[in-house]
Amino acid sequence: MSVSRAPGAATHQRPGDRRRTLPELLAGRARKMKLDPEREQKLRDSAVRLLRRQLNLSHLLLEVEGPPHKKLSLSQLIDRDSPKAHTGLSSSLIGSALRDQASQLGVPVAVLSSQVVASSIVQICEAGTEPSHGVLLDLEQRKKLSSLLEITQYLLAHSMFSRLSFCQEMWKVQNSLLLEAVWHLHKQNVVSLPELLESHADMQAVVAWLFRNLHGLCEQSEQMDTSCPQADIARAVLSDFVQLLVLKGFQTNSGLRGEAEPERTPQVAVAVLQRMLASALEALAAGVQEESSAHRAARCWFSVLSGHTCSMISTDSPKSFFRHTLTQIFTHKPVLKVSDAIQMQREWSFARTHPLLTSLYRRLFVVVSPEELVGHVQEVLETHEVNWQHVLSCVSALVICFPEARQLVTDWVARWLARAFENFDLDSMVTVFLLVRQAALEGPSLFLSYADWFQASFGSARGLHGCSKKALVFLFKFLSDLVPFEAPHYLQVHILHPPLVPSKYRFLLTDYVSLARTRLADLKVSIENMGLYEDLSSPGDIAEPHSQASQDVEKAIAVFEHTGRIPAAVMEASIFRRPYYVSHFLPALLTPRMLPRVPDGRAAFVEALKRADKIPPSLYATYRQACSAAEEKPAGPGMKADPSCAEGPLGPLTAALQELRAAMTDPAQYDAISARVAVISQRLSSALGLSEDDSSSEVAKVQLSVLVPKLEQREQKVVDLLLTSFCQNLMAASSFAPPDRQGSWAARFVTATCGHRLLPAVLTRLCQLLHHQGPSLSASHVLGLAALAVHLSKAGPAFSDVHVSPPAPARGLSIPDFFSSLLTCGTKESTLFCLRFCTAAISYSLCKFPSQSHDTWYSCLSPGLIKKEQPHLPARAERCLSSVLCVQMRGVRQQLQFQFTVLRLFSEARDPLSWGDAASPPWRSLYPPPADWQQAALRLWRHRTFQELLKEKGFHLTYRDWLQLELEIRPDMDSLSDMDSPSFLRPFLWAPVQT
């Protein structure tokens, strides 16, 4: 086939001619065309777009710069350590070279520079030794990138760099781009992350890329040693990007957003944060192994959210972000039905929730107040399908972390319950029961037991169910619907504490009780064999009657020892639940043993039941015969030891106390102290063999003997562990901060461990230590026990009065007065101990509550610690006192107080006061524990706050008080010879003398 040629065409392709360049071709065509500036500009733009799409940088540099040995490679310019490096070249020379190349190509120098820099960054990222899925640079890559960024900064400063072109080039090679390189670009203000995200047209692709890299960064950071430099860089990258995403995604003040700022960035930020949290929640739900990559990534992400990353943002973004995070947690995969939640919620208590999730809850609680949190949970429950596991575990965390949560949840539940009966809304009713049961799982020290709440809500005529027949039908219809899914514990509560029903509607209650008994029979649980003190938070099945009876016996003996009365639960069981009482409880109580010569608590309890005719005579006679036989038969090597002396149950409690001690010595773990205390409270019940169901109403009063305080061996071991732990924790906390900056750990510890169940044992042990062993206590023990006494006194209104004997007082003593009564003056050693203890207690109170009112100090300190309350004296003694005659009160030990001791022992206290130490907190002289308690006492005496407290009527020591105390302690009149001196009388002139 021949091809025709135009005449003369061959003359334009002579063999010696060279090939013309594109600019020459365009110039020739331009001469033939009429000059049109607009057309010329369009042509130039089209050419630039063509070059940008088809340009290959490496080929371009080879073509423009000539032979390879003269090639100006940017990679050599930034690699300063290379033997081929052009060390003499500067950024200005590089800029000149790029400008020349752009001029030859006819393209903007900013576009060419952006392409060259992008290509160099890709080369740096691909030259590393890390695996392909890595997101961090190695040391060599980091050095090269630093040099490249110096050049880029010069190009930016001289308007030789296009951010838009650079971003587009970066997205072309996104699979080779490392996240740390993007971070350096962002930190060096070359290209910010929002600019990079906005430059991509596909938002879903951007979200996927950023999520993949952040997830990979979380995995890598968890594998690193925390001390290596790579770990510091990983934390910095993650922290900066999370802060940026939170700020951009949840910025509520639109005025902070620039006019030119893109709108796609907030959507990308929210989407990435949601995917990261969803991935972490799925890893926890799947129960993956802790060494798996998914668990490592989840652990890292939760630690970022639980740390202080977001707290460094000064806007309202963190609060909006955390509220959004809570909503996402509550609504994440709501696959559980209400019936599932009813059956499984015992597994969702605070102690059994994954630590990563509880730490996140605690961090969220720092930003969101308890009131806001309750309102937000209510809003989510009303508008979304929820994941009940996450909602209820959050409620447990709320009850654990906030002291005021008890009242908040109580009020919240009351509002929901009123709404349920007002609208006959089953959804609201279900929510009420789930919330109450979840809060009750955390123990009676933090929330009402379920039995008490159920009886208080429905056990009286004032309940919402009693307003009409329709309300009664609604309640029993709801309870009946729950029966197939109920745990036996709750069915037993409903049967033993039924709702109050008018006689004409009694059939509704009868039908429900029959249904509940049938369900218990199907579960092979007998209501007659149910224990006296049920553990509603137990995750396991109902205990066997014989093992439950052993726990009931121990609990009943403990209640009997501290009240002196047969527990009401035992009396009720002996009448209404006689099969369990006769077949299980009495055999567990009347186990043959060698009876002690001095009857112990068990023996006294048995005798009390015998006198009340609650033990059949034949069974009691058999028990006595077996005990006599046990006394005659020597104990063999195979006999079991007293289970109360076993160390097994104390192991978990000791471990929990050690974990709390570790948290006290690490300021970074202060937010985990509430969780540690919750675990201690749970393990304390196991160590004592007690149930979580609150039976505090039976502990009406605390009764103990001051002269001969007795404790069971197991109780004493447990209490000693708690007291030792409190003293050690106080010393550890004081090494970091004074009491007023130590938070609420001490109050939480006292509330959780010294509640109604253990309070009698704690007070008995403190009586032994302070009243009988005080002078032998070390300084750290004195400080710790004094602080413990302050917190017990402050929580005193929640406790019952203490009845001490002998002799039994006409009225019970409050907790502060009880501690004051333990401090006696009989010897020099006891006097000095009283001085030490009073100094520690008063100093701790003044420092712990520096800005509180005097009413707060009244609640913490008994006037007896500062000023002895005047006892009632016979009329004859009063007449002797008024005439300054001798009052003989031999053999009576009276309580000592701080003022009397300081004025009696130290003449310096009678001198005019100097306020030199007024600004120094009194606790500073006590930590570290002082070797010279005299100086610590005098410093407290001269403290301005203490002297102002002494002016209060209840704390001021008058001359008459002094005289009465002196006569009680030193009846010899000659010992009062110095009392007429002016220096002695001066302290009593601050307030009117009370006669």
PDB file of N, CA and C in Angstrom, residues 727 765-783 785 823-824 827-837 933:
ATOM      1  N   CYS A 727      -3.156   3.402 106.953  1.00  0.00           N
ATOM      2  CA  CYS A 727      -1.995   4.147 107.436  1.00  0.00           C
ATOM      3  C   CYS A 727      -0.919   4.248 106.356  1.00  0.00           C
ATOM      4  N   ARG A 765     -11.528  -2.813 117.386  1.00  0.00           N
ATOM      5  CA  ARG A 765     -10.064  -2.872 117.215  1.00  0.00           C
ATOM      6  C   ARG A 765      -9.425  -1.528 117.550  1.00  0.00           C
ATOM      7  N   LEU A 766     -10.063  -0.429 117.176  1.00  0.00           N
ATOM      8  CA  LEU A 766      -9.530   0.886 117.533  1.00  0.00           C
ATOM      9  C   LEU A 766      -9.544   1.092 119.040  1.00  0.00           C
ATOM     10  N   CYS A 767     -10.560   0.541 119.708  1.00  0.00           N
ATOM     11  CA  CYS A 767     -10.581   0.595 121.171  1.00  0.00           C
ATOM     12  C   CYS A 767      -9.393  -0.146 121.764  1.00  0.00           C
ATOM     13  N   GLN A 768      -9.084  -1.311 121.210  1.00  0.00           N
ATOM     14  CA  GLN A 768      -7.923  -2.063 121.688  1.00  0.00           C
ATOM     15  C   GLN A 768      -6.631  -1.282 121.490  1.00  0.00           C
ATOM     16  N   LEU A 769      -6.498  -0.658 120.312  1.00  0.00           N
ATOM     17  CA  LEU A 769      -5.250   0.022 119.984  1.00  0.00           C
ATOM     18  C   LEU A 769      -5.100   1.337 120.754  1.00  0.00           C
ATOM     19  N   LEU A 770      -6.138   2.162 120.766  1.00  0.00           N
ATOM     20  CA  LEU A 770      -6.020   3.491 121.349  1.00  0.00           C
ATOM     21  C   LEU A 770      -6.126   3.464 122.866  1.00  0.00           C
ATOM     22  N   HIS A 771      -7.031   2.660 123.403  1.00  0.00           N
ATOM     23  CA  HIS A 771      -7.276   2.670 124.842  1.00  0.00           C
ATOM     24  C   HIS A 771      -6.290   1.800 125.605  1.00  0.00           C
ATOM     25  N   HIS A 772      -5.829   0.711 124.982  1.00  0.00           N
ATOM     26  CA  HIS A 772      -4.992  -0.243 125.708  1.00  0.00           C
ATOM     27  C   HIS A 772      -3.548  -0.287 125.223  1.00  0.00           C
ATOM     28  N   GLN A 773      -3.283   0.057 123.954  1.00  0.00           N
ATOM     29  CA  GLN A 773      -1.935  -0.069 123.403  1.00  0.00           C
ATOM     30  C   GLN A 773      -1.410   1.251 122.843  1.00  0.00           C
ATOM     31  N   GLY A 774      -2.060   2.363 123.176  1.00  0.00           N
ATOM     32  CA  GLY A 774      -1.711   3.638 122.574  1.00  0.00           C
ATOM     33  C   GLY A 774      -0.254   4.025 122.687  1.00  0.00           C
ATOM     34  N   PRO A 775       0.358   4.009 123.874  1.00  0.00           N
ATOM     35  CA  PRO A 775       1.755   4.451 123.989  1.00  0.00           C
ATOM     36  C   PRO A 775       2.730   3.645 123.151  1.00  0.00           C
ATOM     37  N   SER A 776       2.384   2.410 122.782  1.00  0.00           N
ATOM     38  CA  SER A 776       3.315   1.569 122.013  1.00  0.00           C
ATOM     39  C   SER A 776       3.175   1.742 120.511  1.00  0.00           C
ATOM     40  N   LEU A 777       2.226   2.549 120.050  1.00  0.00           N
ATOM     41  CA  LEU A 777       2.036   2.737 118.618  1.00  0.00           C
ATOM     42  C   LEU A 777       3.133   3.622 118.044  1.00  0.00           C
ATOM     43  N   SER A 778       3.523   3.328 116.799  1.00  0.00           N
ATOM     44  CA  SER A 778       4.536   4.142 116.134  1.00  0.00           C
ATOM     45  C   SER A 778       3.925   5.460 115.669  1.00  0.00           C
ATOM     46  N   ALA A 779       4.786   6.382 115.260  1.00  0.00           N
ATOM     47  CA  ALA A 779       4.313   7.703 114.835  1.00  0.00           C
ATOM     48  C   ALA A 779       3.435   7.608 113.601  1.00  0.00           C
ATOM     49  N   SER A 780       3.818   6.751 112.629  1.00  0.00           N
ATOM     50  CA  SER A 780       3.002   6.628 111.416  1.00  0.00           C
ATOM     51  C   SER A 780       1.643   6.031 111.727  1.00  0.00           C
ATOM     52  N   HIS A 781       1.586   5.107 112.689  1.00  0.00           N
ATOM     53  CA  HIS A 781       0.289   4.555 113.074  1.00  0.00           C
ATOM     54  C   HIS A 781      -0.570   5.605 113.770  1.00  0.00           C
ATOM     55  N   VAL A 782       0.041   6.431 114.589  1.00  0.00           N
ATOM     56  CA  VAL A 782      -0.726   7.487 115.249  1.00  0.00           C
ATOM     57  C   VAL A 782      -1.324   8.430 114.219  1.00  0.00           C
ATOM     58  N   LEU A 783      -0.525   8.831 113.220  1.00  0.00           N
ATOM     59  CA  LEU A 783      -1.032   9.730 112.178  1.00  0.00           C
ATOM     60  C   LEU A 783      -2.161   9.069 111.396  1.00  0.00           C
ATOM     61  N   LEU A 785      -4.170   6.454 112.229  1.00  0.00           N
ATOM     62  CA  LEU A 785      -5.383   6.211 113.009  1.00  0.00           C
ATOM     63  C   LEU A 785      -6.090   7.516 113.362  1.00  0.00           C
ATOM     64  N   LEU A 823      -9.439   8.274 125.095  1.00  0.00           N
ATOM     65  CA  LEU A 823      -8.197   8.924 125.492  1.00  0.00           C
ATOM     66  C   LEU A 823      -8.266   9.244 126.981  1.00  0.00           C
ATOM     67  N   THR A 824      -7.479   8.544 127.745  1.00  0.00           N
ATOM     68  CA  THR A 824      -7.527   8.686 129.199  1.00  0.00           C
ATOM     69  C   THR A 824      -6.194   9.194 129.724  1.00  0.00           C
ATOM     70  N   THR A 827      -1.296   7.777 133.346  1.00  0.00           N
ATOM     71  CA  THR A 827       0.154   7.708 133.514  1.00  0.00           C
ATOM     72  C   THR A 827       0.806   8.727 132.598  1.00  0.00           C
ATOM     73  N   LYS A 828       2.097   8.893 132.769  1.00  0.00           N
ATOM     74  CA  LYS A 828       2.838   9.811 131.900  1.00  0.00           C
ATOM     75  C   LYS A 828       2.777   9.352 130.453  1.00  0.00           C
ATOM     76  N   GLU A 829       2.906   8.027 130.223  1.00  0.00           N
ATOM     77  CA  GLU A 829       2.879   7.513 128.858  1.00  0.00           C
ATOM     78  C   GLU A 829       1.537   7.754 128.186  1.00  0.00           C
ATOM     79  N   SER A 830       0.439   7.495 128.907  1.00  0.00           N
ATOM     80  CA  SER A 830      -0.872   7.699 128.305  1.00  0.00           C
ATOM     81  C   SER A 830      -1.136   9.182 128.035  1.00  0.00           C
ATOM     82  N   THR A 831      -0.622  10.059 128.913  1.00  0.00           N
ATOM     83  CA  THR A 831      -0.791  11.495 128.697  1.00  0.00           C
ATOM     84  C   THR A 831      -0.073  11.942 127.429  1.00  0.00           C
ATOM     85  N   LEU A 832       1.162  11.482 127.240  1.00  0.00           N
ATOM     86  CA  LEU A 832       1.907  11.851 126.035  1.00  0.00           C
ATOM     87  C   LEU A 832       1.261  11.273 124.779  1.00  0.00           C
ATOM     88  N   PHE A 833       0.714  10.056 124.891  1.00  0.00           N
ATOM     89  CA  PHE A 833       0.022   9.499 123.723  1.00  0.00           C
ATOM     90  C   PHE A 833      -1.205  10.333 123.363  1.00  0.00           C
ATOM     91  N   CYS A 834      -1.963  10.753 124.385  1.00  0.00           N
ATOM     92  CA  CYS A 834      -3.128  11.594 124.103  1.00  0.00           C
ATOM     93  C   CYS A 834      -2.709  12.876 123.396  1.00  0.00           C
ATOM     94  N   LEU A 835      -1.589  13.451 123.818  1.00  0.00           N
ATOM     95  CA  LEU A 835      -1.095  14.661 123.163  1.00  0.00           C
ATOM     96  C   LEU A 835      -0.780  14.387 121.696  1.00  0.00           C
ATOM     97  N   ARG A 836      -0.105  13.275 121.419  1.00  0.00           N
ATOM     98  CA  ARG A 836       0.241  12.946 120.030  1.00  0.00           C
ATOM     99  C   ARG A 836      -1.005  12.728 119.189  1.00  0.00           C
ATOM    100  N   PHE A 837      -1.949  11.956 119.714  1.00  0.00           N
ATOM    101  CA  PHE A 837      -3.140  11.639 118.931  1.00  0.00           C
ATOM    102  C   PHE A 837      -3.973  12.900 118.678  1.00  0.00           C
ATOM    103  N   TRP A 933       7.389  15.593 119.239  1.00  0.00           N
ATOM    104  CA  TRP A 933       5.969  15.925 119.197  1.00  0.00           C
ATOM    105  C   TRP A 933       5.670  17.226 119.940  1.00  0.00           C
TER     106      TRP A 933
END
